[in-house]
Amino acid sequence: MNFPIANRIANLQPSDIRLMTRECERLGGINLGQGLGDLPTPPMVREGAIKAIQNGLNTYTPSEGVASLRQAIAKKLKRDNGLDVDPDHEIVISSGTTGAFAATLTALLNPGDGILLLEPYYGYHLNTILLNGLEPHFLPLAPPEFALDETALRAALRPNTRAMVVCTPSNPSGKMFSAAELAIIERVAEQHNLLIISDEIYEYITYDGRQHLSPASIGRLGKRTVSIMGFSKTFSITGWRLGYAVADASLAKAINLVNDLLYVCAPSPLQYGVEAGLQAPPEYFDKLRAEYQRKRDIICQGLADAGLTPLIPQGAYYVLVDVSHQGYPTAKAAALALLEQTGVASIPGSLFYQGPQGERLIRFCFAKEDAVLHEAVARLSKFRSRAPLKNSQPT
Ligand code: PLP
């Protein structure tokens, strides 16, 4: 049909993640590209949802979510995030972290407003920003530390910058923002009256004893931060679509208005499932961390043994690998060559940057069963880097 698509999606590109998945399927490879956590869902979460369905809790809930779940979240926020939150006015349960992020952008920013993304960024953040007609600005953080520098942050702001996205622990770098870095963000945000949107979906997947820090718990950031959190990764329920936004009451009210229009409410019986999950003892979260840390170590050791250079993540379940010395002109060429040679799919780093920095990197997801990771590592050992090309290195 000859009908034009809307302008607001004209600049959105289908991601190369799909291309890698297709190629991986064609070659019968192991897909460490796409991030799908496949640990089992805890029985208390499953049973909580089943019980709710059996008890007939299947109708719409308030758009901000069921009261008892919001109360359980408020307790969790106090215990794990150091945040004192009013469950009646400052929490909005949404259709995943993705839904909470989309509702936040629509509710709090106007088309044409600038919003700062730190590179490497999560692709959905950028595309949701574009979908809302916002103007993304970028600040590349340099591997291997991905450290935030105050001067660089100030220089990245434009006259129309009204917000900044922080993802901690980060997808794709695994970086966790330190107290000192969050203090930089506080200073700059106070001075420029910025809204901070912090995506903390990987808050429980942290390594080497590192403590997750919620930006909203730092200094005066609480008032100007929307903390976006979710259950997909914590309870391995990516398909349940449950997440939430935490914000000052005036902001949460606006987010809830949009949340209602976009999703009406999050899936009712599943809200009771995660409420049950929030009663899990601390050992559940310790075990989750330990399992992913073991997986991280399997893949990072395998990559290093194969002559690749993993940038060891501090959290989340991805690892970036520096392929700049492997002789490929682009990250996509490196990822495709690795897939052809070894049958292991990754994602080109160019998906996470606007500029050439991403051409040095590829990303692997290690949220896979141990047997799959061991097989991937065995295959990766066959990798032979190409002789460096003259002038082929990205600058
Ligand atoms: N935020 C980040 C940084 C992610 O990596 C992902 C999934 O990969 C999501 C959000 C999606 O979360 P949800 O399933 O809660 O929508």
GROMACS .gro file of C-alpha atoms and ligand atoms in nm:
model
  411
    1MET     CA    1   0.000   0.000   0.000
    2ASN     CA    2   0.131   0.344  -0.090
    3PHE     CA    3   0.091   0.507   0.248
    4PRO     CA    4   0.381   0.697   0.406
    5ILE     CA    5   0.507   0.601   0.750
    6ALA     CA    6   0.505   0.860   1.027
    7ASN     CA    7   0.789   1.112   1.039
    8ARG     CA    8   0.860   1.022   1.400
    9ILE     CA    9   0.989   0.679   1.300
   10ALA     CA   10   1.158   0.781   0.974
   11ASN     CA   11   1.504   0.784   1.134
   12LEU     CA   12   1.470   0.462   1.330
   13GLN     CA   13   1.676   0.178   1.187
   14PRO     CA   14   1.619  -0.194   1.246
   15SER     CA   15   1.909  -0.303   1.459
   16ASP     CA   16   2.201  -0.518   1.345
   17ILE     CA   17   2.114  -0.744   1.640
   18ARG     CA   18   1.856  -0.902   1.412
   19LEU     CA   19   2.107  -0.942   1.129
   20MET     CA   20   2.349  -1.122   1.364
   21THR     CA   21   2.070  -1.345   1.494
   22ARG     CA   22   1.969  -1.437   1.136
   23GLU     CA   23   2.328  -1.511   1.038
   24CYS     CA   24   2.374  -1.713   1.356
   25GLU     CA   25   2.065  -1.921   1.281
   26ARG     CA   26   2.178  -1.975   0.919
   27LEU     CA   27   2.514  -2.107   1.042
   28GLY     CA   28   2.366  -2.306   1.332
   29GLY     CA   29   2.580  -2.102   1.573
   30ILE     CA   30   2.559  -2.010   1.941
   31ASN     CA   31   2.388  -1.676   1.988
   32LEU     CA   32   2.573  -1.469   2.248
   33GLY     CA   33   2.443  -1.158   2.076
   34GLN     CA   34   2.096  -1.102   2.205
   35GLY     CA   35   2.044  -1.066   2.580
   36LEU     CA   36   1.784  -1.309   2.709
   37GLY     CA   37   1.836  -1.421   3.069
   38ASP     CA   38   1.738  -1.786   3.085
   39LEU     CA   39   1.786  -1.876   3.451
   40PRO     CA   40   1.478  -2.046   3.601
   41THR     CA   41   1.212  -1.818   3.751
   42PRO     CA   42   1.201  -1.860   4.133
   43PRO     CA   43   0.908  -2.084   4.239
   44MET     CA   44   0.769  -1.819   4.478
   45VAL     CA   45   0.731  -1.577   4.187
   46ARG     CA   46   0.564  -1.836   3.961
   47GLU     CA   47   0.336  -1.958   4.237
   48GLY     CA   48   0.239  -1.604   4.339
   49ALA     CA   49   0.114  -1.536   3.987
   50ILE     CA   50  -0.062  -1.873   3.954
   51LYS     CA   51  -0.239  -1.819   4.286
   52ALA     CA   52  -0.350  -1.473   4.175
   53ILE     CA   53  -0.498  -1.615   3.852
   54GLN     CA   54  -0.672  -1.891   4.045
   55ASN     CA   55  -0.810  -1.632   4.289
   56GLY     CA   56  -0.958  -1.436   3.999
   57LEU     CA   57  -0.723  -1.136   4.021
   58ASN     CA   58  -0.739  -1.088   3.646
   59THR     CA   59  -0.893  -0.746   3.594
   60TYR     CA   60  -0.738  -0.402   3.553
   61THR     CA   61  -0.542  -0.272   3.848
   62PRO     CA   62  -0.492   0.099   3.925
   63SER     CA   63  -0.266   0.242   3.652
   64GLU     CA   64   0.012   0.289   3.910
   65GLY     CA   65  -0.012  -0.078   4.010
   66VAL     CA   66  -0.157  -0.278   4.298
   67ALA     CA   67  -0.111  -0.112   4.638
   68SER     CA   68   0.044  -0.415   4.807
   69LEU     CA   69   0.315  -0.443   4.539
   70ARG     CA   70   0.393  -0.072   4.570
   71GLN     CA   71   0.428  -0.117   4.946
   72ALA     CA   72   0.663  -0.412   4.894
   73ILE     CA   73   0.865  -0.205   4.646
   74ALA     CA   74   0.887   0.085   4.895
   75LYS     CA   75   1.031  -0.158   5.155
   76LYS     CA   76   1.279  -0.291   4.901
   77LEU     CA   77   1.380   0.066   4.803
   78LYS     CA   78   1.453   0.146   5.168
   79ARG     CA   79   1.641  -0.179   5.230
   80ASP     CA   80   1.844  -0.203   4.909
   81ASN     CA   81   1.858   0.146   4.760
   82GLY     CA   82   1.859   0.376   5.062
   83LEU     CA   83   1.548   0.554   4.932
   84ASP     CA   84   1.254   0.672   5.143
   85VAL     CA   85   0.956   0.661   4.910
   86ASP     CA   86   0.582   0.712   4.952
   87PRO     CA   87   0.426   0.400   4.796
   88ASP     CA   88   0.098   0.581   4.724
   89HIS     CA   89   0.240   0.874   4.530
   90GLU     CA   90   0.596   0.804   4.421
   91ILE     CA   91   0.592   0.462   4.249
   92VAL     CA   92   0.441   0.379   3.909
   93ILE     CA   93   0.439   0.016   3.802
   94SER     CA   94   0.460  -0.016   3.426
   95SER     CA   95   0.496  -0.253   3.136
   96GLY     CA   96   0.859  -0.335   3.201
   97THR     CA   97   1.145  -0.098   3.257
   98THR     CA   98   1.095  -0.018   2.890
   99GLY     CA   99   0.740   0.103   2.957
  100ALA     CA  100   0.850   0.307   3.258
  101PHE     CA  101   1.125   0.472   3.052
  102ALA     CA  102   0.891   0.552   2.762
  103ALA     CA  103   0.621   0.693   2.993
  104THR     CA  104   0.884   0.907   3.170
  105LEU     CA  105   1.013   1.063   2.848
  106THR     CA  106   0.663   1.135   2.719
  107ALA     CA  107   0.544   1.276   3.050
  108LEU     CA  108   0.839   1.496   3.142
  109LEU     CA  109   1.007   1.619   2.822
  110ASN     CA  110   0.890   1.814   2.518
  111PRO     CA  111   0.974   1.744   2.153
  112GLY     CA  112   1.297   1.928   2.070
  113ASP     CA  113   1.433   1.904   2.425
  114GLY     CA  114   1.790   1.782   2.446
  115ILE     CA  115   1.877   1.469   2.644
  116LEU     CA  116   2.228   1.346   2.714
  117LEU     CA  117   2.318   0.982   2.659
  118LEU     CA  118   2.646   0.838   2.779
  119GLU     CA  119   2.818   0.614   2.527
  120PRO     CA  120   2.817   0.319   2.503
  121TYR     CA  121   2.438   0.338   2.539
  122TYR     CA  122   2.151   0.090   2.534
  123GLY     CA  123   1.982   0.105   2.192
  124TYR     CA  124   1.626   0.122   2.326
  125HIS     CA  125   1.717   0.438   2.517
  126LEU     CA  126   1.825   0.611   2.198
  127ASN     CA  127   1.531   0.490   1.990
  128THR     CA  128   1.273   0.579   2.254
  129ILE     CA  129   1.432   0.924   2.273
  130LEU     CA  130   1.401   0.960   1.895
  131LEU     CA  131   1.043   0.829   1.898
  132ASN     CA  132   0.955   1.107   2.141
  133GLY     CA  133   1.103   1.374   1.913
  134LEU     CA  134   1.378   1.456   2.162
  135GLU     CA  135   1.727   1.560   2.053
  136PRO     CA  136   1.990   1.316   2.179
  137HIS     CA  137   2.331   1.451   2.276
  138PHE     CA  138   2.619   1.214   2.334
  139LEU     CA  139   2.917   1.189   2.565
  140PRO     CA  140   3.150   0.898   2.488
  141LEU     CA  141   3.304   0.729   2.791
  142ALA     CA  142   3.639   0.572   2.706
  143PRO     CA  143   3.717   0.205   2.765
  144PRO     CA  144   3.841   0.027   2.966
  145GLU     CA  145   3.725   0.236   3.268
  146PHE     CA  146   3.437   0.429   3.105
  147ALA     CA  147   3.508   0.698   3.366
  148LEU     CA  148   3.289   1.008   3.382
  149ASP     CA  149   3.486   1.334   3.374
  150GLU     CA  150   3.325   1.653   3.505
  151THR     CA  151   3.477   1.883   3.244
  152ALA     CA  152   3.372   1.653   2.961
  153LEU     CA  153   3.021   1.628   3.106
  154ARG     CA  154   2.986   2.005   3.123
  155ALA     CA  155   3.118   2.037   2.768
  156ALA     CA  156   2.863   1.784   2.638
  157LEU     CA  157   2.565   1.993   2.753
  158ARG     CA  158   2.389   2.215   2.500
  159PRO     CA  159   2.158   2.509   2.568
  160ASN     CA  160   1.850   2.284   2.524
  161THR     CA  161   1.976   1.987   2.735
  162ARG     CA  162   1.709   1.916   2.996
  163ALA     CA  163   1.781   1.558   3.095
  164MET     CA  164   2.048   1.293   3.120
  165VAL     CA  165   2.026   0.914   3.115
  166VAL     CA  166   2.243   0.708   3.350
  167CYS     CA  167   2.244   0.330   3.318
  168THR     CA  168   2.406   0.158   3.617
  169PRO     CA  169   2.512  -0.121   3.598
  170SER     CA  170   2.533  -0.045   3.229
  171ASN     CA  171   2.430  -0.242   2.928
  172PRO     CA  172   2.658  -0.287   2.732
  173SER     CA  173   2.973  -0.194   2.932
  174GLY     CA  174   2.885  -0.335   3.275
  175LYS     CA  175   3.013  -0.011   3.426
  176MET     CA  176   2.880   0.080   3.769
  177PHE     CA  177   2.885   0.450   3.853
  178SER     CA  178   3.085   0.534   4.164
  179ALA     CA  179   2.979   0.773   4.442
  180ALA     CA  180   3.233   1.025   4.310
  181GLU     CA  181   3.088   1.007   3.958
  182LEU     CA  182   2.733   1.041   4.088
  183ALA     CA  183   2.847   1.345   4.289
  184ILE     CA  184   2.971   1.498   3.961
  185ILE     CA  185   2.628   1.432   3.809
  186GLU     CA  186   2.464   1.592   4.114
  187ARG     CA  187   2.674   1.909   4.084
  188VAL     CA  188   2.614   1.947   3.711
  189ALA     CA  189   2.244   1.857   3.734
  190GLU     CA  190   2.186   2.109   4.013
  191GLN     CA  191   2.359   2.382   3.820
  192HIS     CA  192   2.175   2.315   3.492
  193ASN     CA  193   1.843   2.199   3.639
  194LEU     CA  194   1.865   1.860   3.466
  195LEU     CA  195   1.629   1.568   3.508
  196ILE     CA  196   1.820   1.244   3.570
  197ILE     CA  197   1.670   0.922   3.440
  198SER     CA  198   1.853   0.626   3.588
  199ASP     CA  199   1.799   0.278   3.445
  200GLU     CA  200   1.890   0.034   3.721
  201ILE     CA  201   1.745  -0.287   3.580
  202TYR     CA  202   2.070  -0.475   3.657
  203GLU     CA  203   2.091  -0.351   4.018
  204TYR     CA  204   2.114  -0.706   4.159
  205ILE     CA  205   2.365  -0.833   3.901
  206THR     CA  206   2.691  -0.694   4.039
  207TYR     CA  207   3.035  -0.853   4.074
  208ASP     CA  208   3.338  -0.877   4.299
  209GLY     CA  209   3.143  -0.749   4.601
  210ARG     CA  210   3.066  -0.413   4.437
  211GLN     CA  211   2.774  -0.225   4.588
  212HIS     CA  212   2.507  -0.086   4.355
  213LEU     CA  213   2.451   0.285   4.413
  214SER     CA  214   2.117   0.440   4.316
  215PRO     CA  215   2.174   0.792   4.182
  216ALA     CA  216   1.861   0.910   4.370
  217SER     CA  217   2.030   0.822   4.701
  218ILE     CA  218   2.315   1.068   4.640
  219GLY     CA  219   2.294   1.417   4.790
  220ARG     CA  220   2.010   1.620   4.642
  221LEU     CA  221   1.967   1.399   4.334
  222GLY     CA  222   1.655   1.229   4.473
  223LYS     CA  223   1.426   1.520   4.387
  224ARG     CA  224   1.536   1.535   4.024
  225THR     CA  225   1.582   1.166   3.950
  226VAL     CA  226   1.342   0.916   3.801
  227SER     CA  227   1.475   0.575   3.904
  228ILE     CA  228   1.368   0.307   3.658
  229MET     CA  229   1.386  -0.046   3.790
  230GLY     CA  230   1.239  -0.379   3.693
  231PHE     CA  231   1.190  -0.748   3.752
  232SER     CA  232   1.287  -0.896   3.412
  233LYS     CA  233   1.646  -0.970   3.507
  234THR     CA  234   1.610  -1.012   3.884
  235PHE     CA  235   1.351  -1.290   3.854
  236SER     CA  236   1.433  -1.404   3.496
  237ILE     CA  237   1.089  -1.302   3.369
  238THR     CA  238   1.171  -1.090   3.064
  239GLY     CA  239   0.839  -1.185   2.904
  240TRP     CA  240   0.623  -1.079   3.198
  241ARG     CA  241   0.676  -0.711   3.124
  242LEU     CA  242   0.699  -0.564   3.472
  243GLY     CA  243   0.902  -0.265   3.583
  244TYR     CA  244   0.850   0.063   3.764
  245ALA     CA  245   0.946   0.427   3.792
  246VAL     CA  246   1.025   0.593   4.124
  247ALA     CA  247   1.009   0.973   4.138
  248ASP     CA  248   0.904   1.273   4.339
  249ALA     CA  249   0.521   1.281   4.366
  250SER     CA  250   0.470   1.562   4.110
  251LEU     CA  251   0.678   1.376   3.850
  252ALA     CA  252   0.527   1.037   3.933
  253LYS     CA  253   0.176   1.178   3.885
  254ALA     CA  254   0.261   1.288   3.530
  255ILE     CA  255   0.435   0.955   3.454
  256ASN     CA  256   0.130   0.770   3.579
  257LEU     CA  257  -0.100   0.970   3.353
  258VAL     CA  258   0.100   0.860   3.048
  259ASN     CA  259   0.141   0.507   3.184
  260ASP     CA  260  -0.239   0.479   3.198
  261LEU     CA  261  -0.277   0.595   2.837
  262LEU     CA  262  -0.005   0.368   2.701
  263TYR     CA  263  -0.062   0.047   2.900
  264VAL     CA  264  -0.370   0.097   3.125
  265CYS     CA  265  -0.186  -0.108   3.386
  266ALA     CA  266   0.081  -0.374   3.413
  267PRO     CA  267  -0.040  -0.738   3.390
  268SER     CA  268  -0.250  -0.789   3.706
  269PRO     CA  269  -0.178  -1.143   3.825
  270LEU     CA  270   0.190  -1.109   3.743
  271GLN     CA  271   0.212  -0.809   3.977
  272TYR     CA  272   0.122  -1.047   4.261
  273GLY     CA  273   0.392  -1.288   4.144
  274VAL     CA  274   0.669  -1.029   4.177
  275GLU     CA  275   0.524  -0.909   4.507
  276ALA     CA  276   0.579  -1.262   4.636
  277GLY     CA  277   0.930  -1.256   4.487
  278LEU     CA  278   1.017  -0.941   4.681
  279GLN     CA  279   0.984  -1.146   5.000
  280ALA     CA  280   1.283  -1.356   4.886
  281PRO     CA  281   1.559  -1.383   5.148
  282PRO     CA  282   1.893  -1.205   5.088
  283GLU     CA  283   2.045  -1.541   4.991
  284TYR     CA  284   1.836  -1.540   4.672
  285PHE     CA  285   2.005  -1.219   4.556
  286ASP     CA  286   2.349  -1.344   4.670
  287LYS     CA  287   2.300  -1.661   4.466
  288LEU     CA  288   2.190  -1.463   4.160
  289ARG     CA  289   2.506  -1.253   4.181
  290ALA     CA  290   2.726  -1.559   4.233
  291GLU     CA  291   2.573  -1.746   3.937
  292TYR     CA  292   2.624  -1.459   3.697
  293GLN     CA  293   2.974  -1.397   3.830
  294ARG     CA  294   3.062  -1.759   3.755
  295LYS     CA  295   2.925  -1.716   3.402
  296ARG     CA  296   3.116  -1.391   3.360
  297ASP     CA  297   3.436  -1.564   3.460
  298ILE     CA  298   3.379  -1.857   3.221
  299ILE     CA  299   3.331  -1.630   2.920
  300CYS     CA  300   3.600  -1.377   3.011
  301GLN     CA  301   3.859  -1.652   3.065
  302GLY     CA  302   3.756  -1.815   2.736
  303LEU     CA  303   3.783  -1.487   2.548
  304ALA     CA  304   4.125  -1.413   2.696
  305ASP     CA  305   4.245  -1.767   2.611
  306ALA     CA  306   4.129  -1.709   2.252
  307GLY     CA  307   4.352  -1.401   2.231
  308LEU     CA  308   4.064  -1.157   2.257
  309THR     CA  309   4.061  -0.874   2.512
  310PRO     CA  310   3.754  -0.873   2.739
  311LEU     CA  311   3.679  -0.551   2.929
  312ILE     CA  312   3.579  -0.719   3.254
  313PRO     CA  313   3.229  -0.597   3.349
  314GLN     CA  314   3.150  -0.475   3.703
  315GLY     CA  315   2.782  -0.566   3.667
  316ALA     CA  316   2.502  -0.666   3.424
  317TYR     CA  317   2.549  -0.971   3.200
  318TYR     CA  318   2.737  -0.848   2.896
  319VAL     CA  319   3.104  -0.821   2.815
  320LEU     CA  320   3.261  -0.585   2.563
  321VAL     CA  321   3.568  -0.713   2.384
  322ASP     CA  322   3.833  -0.491   2.229
  323VAL     CA  323   3.889  -0.617   1.873
  324SER     CA  324   4.087  -0.318   1.753
  325HIS     CA  325   4.402  -0.527   1.709
  326GLN     CA  326   4.236  -0.808   1.516
  327GLY     CA  327   4.270  -0.646   1.175
  328TYR     CA  328   3.908  -0.588   1.082
  329PRO     CA  329   3.797  -0.253   0.940
  330THR     CA  330   3.471  -0.240   1.138
  331ALA     CA  331   3.311  -0.402   1.441
  332LYS     CA  332   3.050  -0.557   1.214
  333ALA     CA  333   3.323  -0.717   1.000
  334ALA     CA  334   3.490  -0.851   1.317
  335ALA     CA  335   3.161  -0.988   1.455
  336LEU     CA  336   3.072  -1.154   1.122
  337ALA     CA  337   3.422  -1.304   1.085
  338LEU     CA  338   3.408  -1.439   1.441
  339LEU     CA  339   3.067  -1.590   1.369
  340GLU     CA  340   3.188  -1.750   1.042
  341GLN     CA  341   3.507  -1.890   1.199
  342THR     CA  342   3.374  -2.009   1.532
  343GLY     CA  343   2.993  -2.015   1.510
  344VAL     CA  344   2.961  -1.772   1.802
  345ALA     CA  345   2.746  -1.463   1.746
  346SER     CA  346   2.817  -1.128   1.912
  347ILE     CA  347   2.695  -0.772   1.854
  348PRO     CA  348   2.905  -0.502   1.684
  349GLY     CA  349   2.998  -0.219   1.921
  350SER     CA  350   2.897   0.036   1.657
  351LEU     CA  351   2.540  -0.017   1.781
  352PHE     CA  352   2.629   0.151   2.108
  353TYR     CA  353   2.808   0.462   1.981
  354GLN     CA  354   2.744   0.736   1.727
  355GLY     CA  355   3.112   0.785   1.649
  356PRO     CA  356   3.397   0.550   1.553
  357GLN     CA  357   3.472   0.436   1.912
  358GLY     CA  358   3.229   0.147   1.876
  359GLU     CA  359   3.421   0.005   1.581
  360ARG     CA  360   3.682  -0.123   1.829
  361LEU     CA  361   3.432  -0.330   2.026
  362ILE     CA  362   3.198  -0.627   2.008
  363ARG     CA  363   2.957  -0.738   2.282
  364PHE     CA  364   2.879  -1.085   2.414
  365CYS     CA  365   2.586  -1.171   2.641
  366PHE     CA  366   2.666  -1.439   2.899
  367ALA     CA  367   2.316  -1.489   3.043
  368LYS     CA  368   2.320  -1.847   2.913
  369GLU     CA  369   2.336  -2.194   3.060
  370ASP     CA  370   2.686  -2.299   3.164
  371ALA     CA  371   2.694  -2.578   2.903
  372VAL     CA  372   2.623  -2.323   2.627
  373LEU     CA  373   2.898  -2.096   2.759
  374HIS     CA  374   3.148  -2.383   2.775
  375GLU     CA  375   3.062  -2.481   2.416
  376ALA     CA  376   3.099  -2.117   2.308
  377VAL     CA  377   3.438  -2.097   2.479
  378ALA     CA  378   3.553  -2.418   2.308
  379ARG     CA  379   3.449  -2.274   1.973
  380LEU     CA  380   3.610  -1.937   2.042
  381SER     CA  381   3.944  -2.112   2.094
  382LYS     CA  382   3.945  -2.174   1.716
  383PHE     CA  383   3.947  -1.802   1.645
  384ARG     CA  384   4.246  -1.680   1.449
  385SER     CA  385   4.282  -1.307   1.420
  386ARG     CA  386   4.329  -1.166   1.076
  387ALA     CA  387   4.666  -1.006   0.994
  388PRO     CA  388   4.630  -0.637   1.071
  389LEU     CA  389   4.524  -0.438   0.766
  390LYS     CA  390   4.720  -0.130   0.674
  391ASN     CA  391   4.527   0.181   0.769
  392SER     CA  392   4.235  -0.033   0.872
  393GLN     CA  393   4.218   0.073   1.234
  394PRO     CA  394   3.936   0.305   1.327
  395THR     CA  395   4.059   0.632   1.463
  396PLP     N1  396   1.715  -0.145   3.031
  396PLP     C1  397   1.830  -0.205   2.997
  396PLP     C2  398   1.959  -0.135   3.022
  396PLP     C3  399   1.829  -0.334   2.940
  396PLP     O1  400   1.943  -0.393   2.906
  396PLP     C4  401   1.705  -0.399   2.917
  396PLP     C5  402   1.699  -0.532   2.855
  396PLP     O2  403   1.791  -0.583   2.801
  396PLP     C6  404   1.588  -0.332   2.953
  396PLP     C7  405   1.596  -0.205   3.010
  396PLP     C8  406   1.453  -0.393   2.930
  396PLP     O3  407   1.390  -0.411   3.049
  396PLP     P1  408   1.239  -0.461   3.064
  396PLP     O4  409   1.234  -0.605   3.028
  396PLP     O5  410   1.208  -0.436   3.209
  396PLP     O6  411   1.156  -0.376   2.974
   0.00000   0.00000   0.00000
